[in-house]
XYZ file of C-alpha atoms in Angstrom:
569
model
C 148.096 122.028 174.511
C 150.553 120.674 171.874
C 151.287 121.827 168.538
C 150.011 121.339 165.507
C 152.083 118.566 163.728
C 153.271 120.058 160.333
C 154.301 118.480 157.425
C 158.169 117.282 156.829
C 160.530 119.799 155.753
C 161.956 118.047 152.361
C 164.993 119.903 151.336
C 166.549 118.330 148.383
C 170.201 117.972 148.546
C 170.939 119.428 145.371
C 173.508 122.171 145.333
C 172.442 125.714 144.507
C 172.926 126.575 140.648
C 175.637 127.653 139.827
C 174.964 131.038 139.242
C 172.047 132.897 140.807
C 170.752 136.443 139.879
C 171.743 139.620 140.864
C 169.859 141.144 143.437
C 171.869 144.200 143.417
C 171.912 146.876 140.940
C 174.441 145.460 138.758
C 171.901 143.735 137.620
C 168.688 145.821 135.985
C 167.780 143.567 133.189
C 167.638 140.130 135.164
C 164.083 139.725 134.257
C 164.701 139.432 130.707
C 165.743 135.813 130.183
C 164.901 134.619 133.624
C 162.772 131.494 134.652
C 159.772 132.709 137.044
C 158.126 129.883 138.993
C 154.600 130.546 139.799
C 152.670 129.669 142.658
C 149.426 129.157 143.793
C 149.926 129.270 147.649
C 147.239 127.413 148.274
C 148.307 124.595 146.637
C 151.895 124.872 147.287
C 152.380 123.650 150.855
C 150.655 123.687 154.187
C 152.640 124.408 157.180
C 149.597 124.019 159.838
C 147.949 121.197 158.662
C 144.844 123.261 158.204
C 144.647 121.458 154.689
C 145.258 125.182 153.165
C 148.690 126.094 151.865
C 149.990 129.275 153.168
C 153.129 131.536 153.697
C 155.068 130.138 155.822
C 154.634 126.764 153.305
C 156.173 128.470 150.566
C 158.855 129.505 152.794
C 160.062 125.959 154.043
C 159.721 124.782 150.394
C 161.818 127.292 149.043
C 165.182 125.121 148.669
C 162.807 123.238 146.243
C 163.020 126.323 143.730
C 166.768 126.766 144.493
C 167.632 123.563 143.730
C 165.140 123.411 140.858
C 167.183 126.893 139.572
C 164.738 129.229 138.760
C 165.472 132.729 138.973
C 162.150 133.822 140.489
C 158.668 132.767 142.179
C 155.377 134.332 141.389
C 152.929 134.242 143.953
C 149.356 134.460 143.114
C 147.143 136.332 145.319
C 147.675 135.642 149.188
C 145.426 138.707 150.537
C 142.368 139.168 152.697
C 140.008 137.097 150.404
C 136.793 134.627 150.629
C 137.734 133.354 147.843
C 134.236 133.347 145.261
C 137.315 133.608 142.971
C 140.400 131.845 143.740
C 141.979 134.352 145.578
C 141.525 136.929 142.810
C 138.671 139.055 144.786
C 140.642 140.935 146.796
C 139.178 142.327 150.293
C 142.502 144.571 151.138
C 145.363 144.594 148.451
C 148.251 145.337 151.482
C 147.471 142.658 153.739
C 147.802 138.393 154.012
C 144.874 136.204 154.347
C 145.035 135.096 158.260
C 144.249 131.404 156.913
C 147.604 131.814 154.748
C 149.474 133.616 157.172
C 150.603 137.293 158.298
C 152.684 140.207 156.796
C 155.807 139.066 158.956
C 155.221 135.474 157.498
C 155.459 137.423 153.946
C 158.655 139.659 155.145
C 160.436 136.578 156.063
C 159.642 134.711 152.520
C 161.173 137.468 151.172
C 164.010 137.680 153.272
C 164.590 134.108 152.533
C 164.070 133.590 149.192
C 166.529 136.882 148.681
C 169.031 134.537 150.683
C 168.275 131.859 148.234
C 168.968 134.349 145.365
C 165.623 134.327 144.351
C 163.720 137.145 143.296
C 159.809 137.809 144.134
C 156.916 138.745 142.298
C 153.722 139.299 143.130
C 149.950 139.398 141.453
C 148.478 142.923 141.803
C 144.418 142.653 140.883
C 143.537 146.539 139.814
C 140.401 145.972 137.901
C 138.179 145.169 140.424
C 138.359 144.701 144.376
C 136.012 141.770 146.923
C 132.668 143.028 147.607
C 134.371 142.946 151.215
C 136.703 145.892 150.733
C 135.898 148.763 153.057
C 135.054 151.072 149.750
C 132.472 149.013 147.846
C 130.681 148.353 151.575
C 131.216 151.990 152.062
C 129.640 152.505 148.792
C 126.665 149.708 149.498
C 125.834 152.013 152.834
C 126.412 155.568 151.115
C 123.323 154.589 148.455
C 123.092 156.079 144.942
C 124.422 159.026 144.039
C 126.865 159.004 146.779
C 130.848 159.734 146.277
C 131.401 156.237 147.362
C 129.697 154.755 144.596
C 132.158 156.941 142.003
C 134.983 154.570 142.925
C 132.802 151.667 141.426
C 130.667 151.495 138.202
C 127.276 151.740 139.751
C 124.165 152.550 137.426
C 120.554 152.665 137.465
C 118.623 150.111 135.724
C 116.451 149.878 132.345
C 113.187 149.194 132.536
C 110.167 150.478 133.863
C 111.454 149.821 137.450
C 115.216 149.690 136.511
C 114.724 146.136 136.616
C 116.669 145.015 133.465
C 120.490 145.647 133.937
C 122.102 148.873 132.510
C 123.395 146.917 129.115
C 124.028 143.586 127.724
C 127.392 143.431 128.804
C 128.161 139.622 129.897
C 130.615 138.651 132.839
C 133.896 136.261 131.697
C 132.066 133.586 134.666
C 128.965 133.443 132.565
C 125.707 135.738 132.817
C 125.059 139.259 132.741
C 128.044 141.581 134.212
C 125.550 143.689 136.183
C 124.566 143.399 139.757
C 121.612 144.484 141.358
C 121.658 145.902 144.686
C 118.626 146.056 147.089
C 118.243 149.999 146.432
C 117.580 149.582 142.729
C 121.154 150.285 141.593
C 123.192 147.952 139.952
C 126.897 147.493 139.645
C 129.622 146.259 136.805
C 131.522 143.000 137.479
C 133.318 141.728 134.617
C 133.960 138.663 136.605
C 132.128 136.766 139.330
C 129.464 139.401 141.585
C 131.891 139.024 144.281
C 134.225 141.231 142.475
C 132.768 144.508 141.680
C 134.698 146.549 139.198
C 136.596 149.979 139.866
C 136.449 153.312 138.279
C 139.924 153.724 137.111
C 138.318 157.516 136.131
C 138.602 157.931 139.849
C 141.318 159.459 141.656
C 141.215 157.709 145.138
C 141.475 154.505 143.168
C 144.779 155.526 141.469
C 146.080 157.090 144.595
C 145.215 154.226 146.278
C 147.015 151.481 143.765
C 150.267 153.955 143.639
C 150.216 153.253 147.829
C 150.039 149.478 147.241
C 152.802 149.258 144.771
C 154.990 151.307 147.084
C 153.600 149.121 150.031
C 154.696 145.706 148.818
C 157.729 147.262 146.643
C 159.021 148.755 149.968
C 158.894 145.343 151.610
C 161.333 143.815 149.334
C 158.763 142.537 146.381
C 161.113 142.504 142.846
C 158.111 142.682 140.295
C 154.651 142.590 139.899
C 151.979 140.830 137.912
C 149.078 142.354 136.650
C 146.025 140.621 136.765
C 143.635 141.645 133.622
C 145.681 144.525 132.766
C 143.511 145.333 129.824
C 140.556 145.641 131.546
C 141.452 148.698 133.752
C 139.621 151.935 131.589
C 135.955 151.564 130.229
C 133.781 154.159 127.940
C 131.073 154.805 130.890
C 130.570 158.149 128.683
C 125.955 157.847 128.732
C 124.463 156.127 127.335
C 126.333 153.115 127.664
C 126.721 150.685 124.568
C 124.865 147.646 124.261
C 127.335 145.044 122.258
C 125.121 142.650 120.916
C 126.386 139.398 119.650
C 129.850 140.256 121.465
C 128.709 141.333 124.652
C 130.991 139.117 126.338
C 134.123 140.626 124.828
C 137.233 138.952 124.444
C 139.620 138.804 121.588
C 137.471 137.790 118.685
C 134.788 140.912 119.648
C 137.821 143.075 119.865
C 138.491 142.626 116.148
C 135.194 144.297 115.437
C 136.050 147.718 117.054
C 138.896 149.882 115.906
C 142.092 149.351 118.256
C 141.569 150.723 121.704
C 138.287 151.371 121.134
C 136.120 148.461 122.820
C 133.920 149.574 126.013
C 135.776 147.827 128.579
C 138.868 146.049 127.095
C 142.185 146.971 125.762
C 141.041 150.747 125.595
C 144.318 153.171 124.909
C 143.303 155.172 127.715
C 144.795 152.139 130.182
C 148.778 153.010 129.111
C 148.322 156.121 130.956
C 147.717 154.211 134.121
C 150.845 152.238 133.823
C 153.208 154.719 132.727
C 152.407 156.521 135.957
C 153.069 153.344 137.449
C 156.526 153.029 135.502
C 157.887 156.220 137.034
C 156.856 154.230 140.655
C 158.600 151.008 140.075
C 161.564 153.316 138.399
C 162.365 154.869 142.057
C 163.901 151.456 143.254
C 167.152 150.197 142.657
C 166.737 148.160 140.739
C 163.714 149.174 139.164
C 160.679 147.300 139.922
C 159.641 144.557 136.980
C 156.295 143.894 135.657
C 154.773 141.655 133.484
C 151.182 142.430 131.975
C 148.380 139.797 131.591
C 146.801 141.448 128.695
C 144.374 138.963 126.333
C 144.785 140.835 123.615
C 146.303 140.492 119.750
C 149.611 140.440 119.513
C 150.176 143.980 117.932
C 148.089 145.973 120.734
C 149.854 143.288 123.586
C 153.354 145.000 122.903
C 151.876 148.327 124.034
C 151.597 147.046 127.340
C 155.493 146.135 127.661
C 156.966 149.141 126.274
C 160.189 150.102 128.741
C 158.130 153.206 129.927
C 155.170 150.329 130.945
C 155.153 147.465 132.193
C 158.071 146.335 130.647
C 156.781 142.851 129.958
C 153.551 141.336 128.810
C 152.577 137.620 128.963
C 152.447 135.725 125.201
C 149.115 133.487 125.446
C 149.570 132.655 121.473
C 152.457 129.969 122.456
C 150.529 128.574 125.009
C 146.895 128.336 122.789
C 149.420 126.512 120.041
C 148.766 123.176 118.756
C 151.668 120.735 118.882
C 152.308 121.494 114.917
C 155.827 122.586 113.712
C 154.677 125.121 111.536
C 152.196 126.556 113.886
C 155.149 126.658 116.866
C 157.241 128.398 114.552
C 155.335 130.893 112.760
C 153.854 132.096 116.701
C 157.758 132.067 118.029
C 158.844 133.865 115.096
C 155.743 136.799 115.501
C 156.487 136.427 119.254
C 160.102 137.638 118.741
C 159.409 140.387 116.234
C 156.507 141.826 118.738
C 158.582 141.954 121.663
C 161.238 143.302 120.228
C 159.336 146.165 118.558
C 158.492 147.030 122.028
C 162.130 147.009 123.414
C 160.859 144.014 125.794
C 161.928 140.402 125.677
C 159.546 137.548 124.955
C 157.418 135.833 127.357
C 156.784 131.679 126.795
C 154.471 130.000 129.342
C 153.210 126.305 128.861
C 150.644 125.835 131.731
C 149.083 128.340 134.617
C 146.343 128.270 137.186
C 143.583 129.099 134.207
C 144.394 126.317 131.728
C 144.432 122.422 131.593
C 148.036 121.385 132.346
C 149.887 121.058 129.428
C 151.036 117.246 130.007
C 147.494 116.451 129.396
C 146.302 119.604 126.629
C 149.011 119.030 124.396
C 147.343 115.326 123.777
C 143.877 116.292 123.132
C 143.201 116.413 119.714
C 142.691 119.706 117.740
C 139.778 120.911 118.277
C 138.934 119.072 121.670
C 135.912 120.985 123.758
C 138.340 121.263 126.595
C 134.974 121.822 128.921
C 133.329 119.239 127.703
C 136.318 116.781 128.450
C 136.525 117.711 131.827
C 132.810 117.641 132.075
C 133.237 113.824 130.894
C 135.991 113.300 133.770
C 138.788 113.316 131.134
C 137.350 110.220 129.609
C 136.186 111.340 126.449
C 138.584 111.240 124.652
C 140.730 109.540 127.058
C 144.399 111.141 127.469
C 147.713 108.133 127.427
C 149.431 110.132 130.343
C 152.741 108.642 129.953
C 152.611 109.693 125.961
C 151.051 113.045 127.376
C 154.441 113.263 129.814
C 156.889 112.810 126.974
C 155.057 115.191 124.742
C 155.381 117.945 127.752
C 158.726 117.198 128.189
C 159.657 117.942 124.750
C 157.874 121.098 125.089
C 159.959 121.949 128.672
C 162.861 121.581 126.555
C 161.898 123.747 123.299
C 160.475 126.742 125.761
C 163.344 126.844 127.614
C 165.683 127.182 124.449
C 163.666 130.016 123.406
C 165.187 133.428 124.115
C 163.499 135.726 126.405
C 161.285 134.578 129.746
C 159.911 131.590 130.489
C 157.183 131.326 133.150
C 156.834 127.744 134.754
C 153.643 126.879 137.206
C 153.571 124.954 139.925
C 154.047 120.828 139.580
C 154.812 121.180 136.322
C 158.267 120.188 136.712
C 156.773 116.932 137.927
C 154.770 115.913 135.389
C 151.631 116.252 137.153
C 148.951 116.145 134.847
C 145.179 117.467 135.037
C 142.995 116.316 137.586
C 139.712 115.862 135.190
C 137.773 113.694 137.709
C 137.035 116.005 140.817
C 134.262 115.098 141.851
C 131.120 118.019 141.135
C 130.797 118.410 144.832
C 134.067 119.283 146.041
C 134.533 121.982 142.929
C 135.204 125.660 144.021
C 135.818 127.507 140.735
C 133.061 129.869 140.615
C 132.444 129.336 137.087
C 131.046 126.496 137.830
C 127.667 127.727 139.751
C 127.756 131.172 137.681
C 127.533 128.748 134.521
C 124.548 126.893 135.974
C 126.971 124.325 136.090
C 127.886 123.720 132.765
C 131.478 125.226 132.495
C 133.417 122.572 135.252
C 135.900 125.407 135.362
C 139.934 125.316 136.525
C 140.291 123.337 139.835
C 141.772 120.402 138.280
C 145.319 122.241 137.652
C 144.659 123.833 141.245
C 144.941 120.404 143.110
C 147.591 120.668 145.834
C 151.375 119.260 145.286
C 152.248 115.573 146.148
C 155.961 116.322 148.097
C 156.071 112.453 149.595
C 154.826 109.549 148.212
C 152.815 108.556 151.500
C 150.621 110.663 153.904
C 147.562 112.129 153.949
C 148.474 114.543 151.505
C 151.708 113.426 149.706
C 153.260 115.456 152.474
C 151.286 118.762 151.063
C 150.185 119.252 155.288
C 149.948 116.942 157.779
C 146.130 116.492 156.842
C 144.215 116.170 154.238
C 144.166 118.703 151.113
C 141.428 121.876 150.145
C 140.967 119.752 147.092
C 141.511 115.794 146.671
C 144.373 114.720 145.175
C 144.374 111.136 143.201
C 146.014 108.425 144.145
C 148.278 108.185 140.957
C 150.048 111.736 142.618
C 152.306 109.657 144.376
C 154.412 108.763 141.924
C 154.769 112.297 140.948
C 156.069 113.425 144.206
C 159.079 115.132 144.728
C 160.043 112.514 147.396
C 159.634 109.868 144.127
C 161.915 111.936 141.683
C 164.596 113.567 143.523
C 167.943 112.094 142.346
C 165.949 109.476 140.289
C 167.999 109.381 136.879
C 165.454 110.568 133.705
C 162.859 111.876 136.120
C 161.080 114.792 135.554
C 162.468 116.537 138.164
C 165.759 115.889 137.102
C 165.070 116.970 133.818
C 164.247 120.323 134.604
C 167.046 120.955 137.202
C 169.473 119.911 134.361
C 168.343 121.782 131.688
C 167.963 125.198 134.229
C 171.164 124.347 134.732
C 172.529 124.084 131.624
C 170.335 126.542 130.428
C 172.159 129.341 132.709
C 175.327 128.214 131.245
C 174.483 128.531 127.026
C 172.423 131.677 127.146
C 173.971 134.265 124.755
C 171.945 136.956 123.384
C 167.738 137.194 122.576
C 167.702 136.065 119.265
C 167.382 132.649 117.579
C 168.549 131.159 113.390
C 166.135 128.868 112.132
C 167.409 125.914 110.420
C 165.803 126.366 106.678
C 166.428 122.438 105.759
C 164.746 120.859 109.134
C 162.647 117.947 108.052
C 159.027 118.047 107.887
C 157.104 118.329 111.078
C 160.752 119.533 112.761
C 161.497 122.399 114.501
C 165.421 123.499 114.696
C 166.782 126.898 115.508
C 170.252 127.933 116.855
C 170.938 130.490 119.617
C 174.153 132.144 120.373
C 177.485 130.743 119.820
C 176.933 127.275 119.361
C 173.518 126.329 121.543
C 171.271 123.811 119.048
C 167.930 122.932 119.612
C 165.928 120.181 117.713
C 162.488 119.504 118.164
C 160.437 116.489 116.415
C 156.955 117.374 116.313
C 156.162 114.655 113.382
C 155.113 110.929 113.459
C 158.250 109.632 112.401
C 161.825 109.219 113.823
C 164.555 111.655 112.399
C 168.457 111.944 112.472
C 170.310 114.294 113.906
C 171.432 117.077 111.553
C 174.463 117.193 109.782
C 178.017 118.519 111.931
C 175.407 118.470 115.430
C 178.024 118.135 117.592
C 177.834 117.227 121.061
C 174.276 115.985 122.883
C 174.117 117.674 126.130
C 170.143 116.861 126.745
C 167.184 115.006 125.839
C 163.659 114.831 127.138
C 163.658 111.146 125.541
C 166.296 108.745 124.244
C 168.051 108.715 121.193
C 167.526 105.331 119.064
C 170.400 104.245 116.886
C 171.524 108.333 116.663
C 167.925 109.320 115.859
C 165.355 111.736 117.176
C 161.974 110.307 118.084
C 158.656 111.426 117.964
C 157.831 114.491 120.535
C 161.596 114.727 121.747
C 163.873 117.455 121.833
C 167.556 117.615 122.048
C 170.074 120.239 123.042
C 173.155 120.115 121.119
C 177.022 122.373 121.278
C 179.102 122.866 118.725
């Protein structure tokens, strides 16, 4: 019996940065202004050729990140999971998926990306577990009334026959956020019915999270991020509150309650929870980071990264932006002043695993029914990639300027843009069934790298990918852009680069006599950046000094449309 062929090890031959960050305790505050690449291992690499991506992927890959010069990788969920949610239904929160590897796969990721001077982070999922974890079948066998059902939100029904669910509560996948089980009962979900909600009133369940963030903190893990982190404490006082027209929740119903106040999101009760988990992460040297994915308004958001909380909390304003100057400015400005009343640093993210990849979002027009364009296969209205590349680019450039964190996904330091024509049938978001398949949901920013620019899967595995990747990938490929002069690639290695170098401080000046539709701002001693947002070339400002990078050309000492320029004085 032979092995499995894998796919080719590409290690670009790029020096190391410069500098890489501490990973001793010299160094507590290394998370404030660092770069964190994310990834979604199973879309990263495939080391079996099972068509899956998994640990031992990431691992050979990691010289990618080094050379790229990040400061530290994100992983999205690799545990136990059947994935009716991405990865994000959890079966057991201190194990690997076998498909994506095992725990001494993960210890040596660690132990290499530490060599690389990278530092790890991981997702943490506390609001809800799979309906495979050992407590909610526990809870399934126990039957109503049981103490395995406290660990879950499990009610009776209304009704005559409890048939009617408990309230009118409505799951973020679409539909009601109740479950009925076959003894009558029925049980909360705020997501898909694979991923039944805990009782964070529950003690085993915060004893239980406390062991996992030892578990994985103990194995080397640098920071955590926390999946839904608002969502944690509900009001399950009875009777429970029917919510009407905002049943769904989400920001907008959230303005309609007083803060901390909604049934199930962004409740005050939650900061409890994760200043118990501060004094955890505070037992390490160094501390333990975390970053909070909180959709909440800005105000109530810096709660969450207070230094006795999670520290950090992720700013979804700058990514929901338009491409407007005043817009960008007036979100970086209240961006600053938030995190700064919390004693945190900002966050700036451009794409993720949830959202449309920003080379193609940032050229749909305002407005644009993002589900409705991918329902049309990105055809209506149809996106000019190579404008949508140079419009990204500009905003690569601008994010990373901006003081504070910036959190890069996967491929987007290619260019890749969204896949908007999967095919219906090969579609594994769960949104799209639980919609009745309306909402086409987020598996075209899911589809696996292209690393060569031949193969059965641009060198993602030595066979084919979980989800098809189109032709036009190939010239996206690492393989395609490594050393190529102006690449994307190349642009973001030079500007991480640089970027190491001109950091000074975590504030920003803004230039009062930009031109229209520009965005200019000075940080530290002598770091410029310019930004054209507007329809029309402009000139470089007065005294600029010395052009150290571009996303686009100059023409005849002028800016052009969506470009942005670094500049020392």
């Amino acid at each position: 019996m032979t092995d499995r062929p894998t796919a080719p090890d590409l290690r670009p031959p790029h020096p190391a940065p410069d500098a890489t960050p501490d990973l001793s305790s010299r160094d507590l505050d290394w998370w404030r202004q660092a770069v964190v690449y994310q990834i979604y291992p199973r879309s990263f690499a495939d080391a079996d050729g099972d068509g899956l991506g998994d640990l031992r992927g990431i691992t050979r890959r990691l010289t990618h990140l080094s050379a790229l010069g990040v400061d530290a990788l994100w992983l999205s969920p690799f545990y136990p999971s059947e994935l009716a949610d991405g990865g994000y239904d959890v079966a057991d929160p201190r194990d690997v998926d076998p498909r994506l590897g095992t725990l001494d796969d993960f210890d040596a990721l660690v132990r290499e990306a530490h060599r690389l001077g990278l530092k790890v982070i991981v997702d943490i999922v506390p609001n809800h577990t799979s309906h495979q974890h050992v407590w909610f079948q526990e809870a399934l066998r126990a039957g109503p009334g049981s103490p395995a059902r406290d660990r879950y939100v499990f009610r009776d029904g209304r009704g005559e026959s409890g048939e009617l669910p408990p309230t009118d509560w409505q799951s973020v996948f679409g539909g009601s956020a109740w479950q009925r089980v076959p003894d009558g009962q029925w049980y909360l979900h705020l997501f898909a019915a694979e991923q039944p909600d805990l009782n964070w009133d529950h003690p085993d369940v915060r004893e239980d999270f406390r062991t996992t963030l030892r578990f994985w903190s103990d194995r080397g893990v640098d920071g955590f991020r926390v999946d839904v982190a608002h969502a944690l404490t509900k009001d399950l006082e009875e009777p429970l509150r029917d919510l009407g027209d905002h049943a769904a929740g989400g920001e907008a119903a959230l303005a309609d309650f007083a803060p901390g106040t909604h049934p199930f999101y962004d409740r005050d009760e939650v900061h409890e929870i994760y200043r118990d988990w501060r004094k955890i992460f505070d037992t390490y040297t160094p501390p333990r980071t975390a970053v909070a994915e909180a959709w909440v308004p800005g105000a109530r958001r810096a709660l969450y990264a207070r230094p006795d909380e999670l520290g950090q909390a992720f700013n979804f304003e700058y990514l929901e932006a338009a491409w407007d100057a005043d817009e960008l400015r007036q979100v970086i400005t209240d961006s600053l002043a938030t995190a700064q009343a919390a004693g945190a640093s900002a966050t700036w993210v451009l794409s993720n695993h949830d959202v449309v990849r920003h080379a193609t979002r940032l050229m749909l027009p305002p407005g644009t029914d993002t589900n409705a364009w991918l329902l049309s296969g990105g055809s209506a209205p149809a996106v000019d990639a190579e404008a949508g590349l140079r419009r990204a680019r500009a905003a690569t450039l601008l994010m990373l300027a901006l003081p504070g964190s910036a959190y890069v996904y996967q491929g987007e330091e290619l260019g890749l843009p969204e896949v908007a024509d999967l095919p219906t049938e090969v579609l594994q978001d769960p949104i799209w069934e639980q919609t009745g398949r309306v909402r086409k949901g987020r598996d075209g920013c899911r589809v696996p790298l292209p690393w060569t620019s031949t193969g059965p899967s641009y060198g993602f595995g030595a066979n084919g990918a979980w989800l098809p990747q189109p032709p036009s990938f190939a010239a996206y490929a690492v393989e395609a852009q490594d050393g190529v002069e102006g690449s994307t690639l190349e642009l973001y290695r030079t500007a991480l680069r640089l970027r190491r170098k001109l950091l000074d401080g975590e504030t920003l000046r803004w230039a009062e006599d930009a031109p229209e539709g520009v965005l200019q701002f000075d940080r530290g001693d002598g770091w410029r950046c310019v930004t054209n947002l507007s329809a029309e070339p402009v000139p470089l400002p007065a005294g600029a000094g010395e052009v150290v990078l571009t996303s686009a050309s100059l023409k005849d000492g002028h800016l052009p449309p969506d470009t942005t320029v670094w500049l020392t004085r």
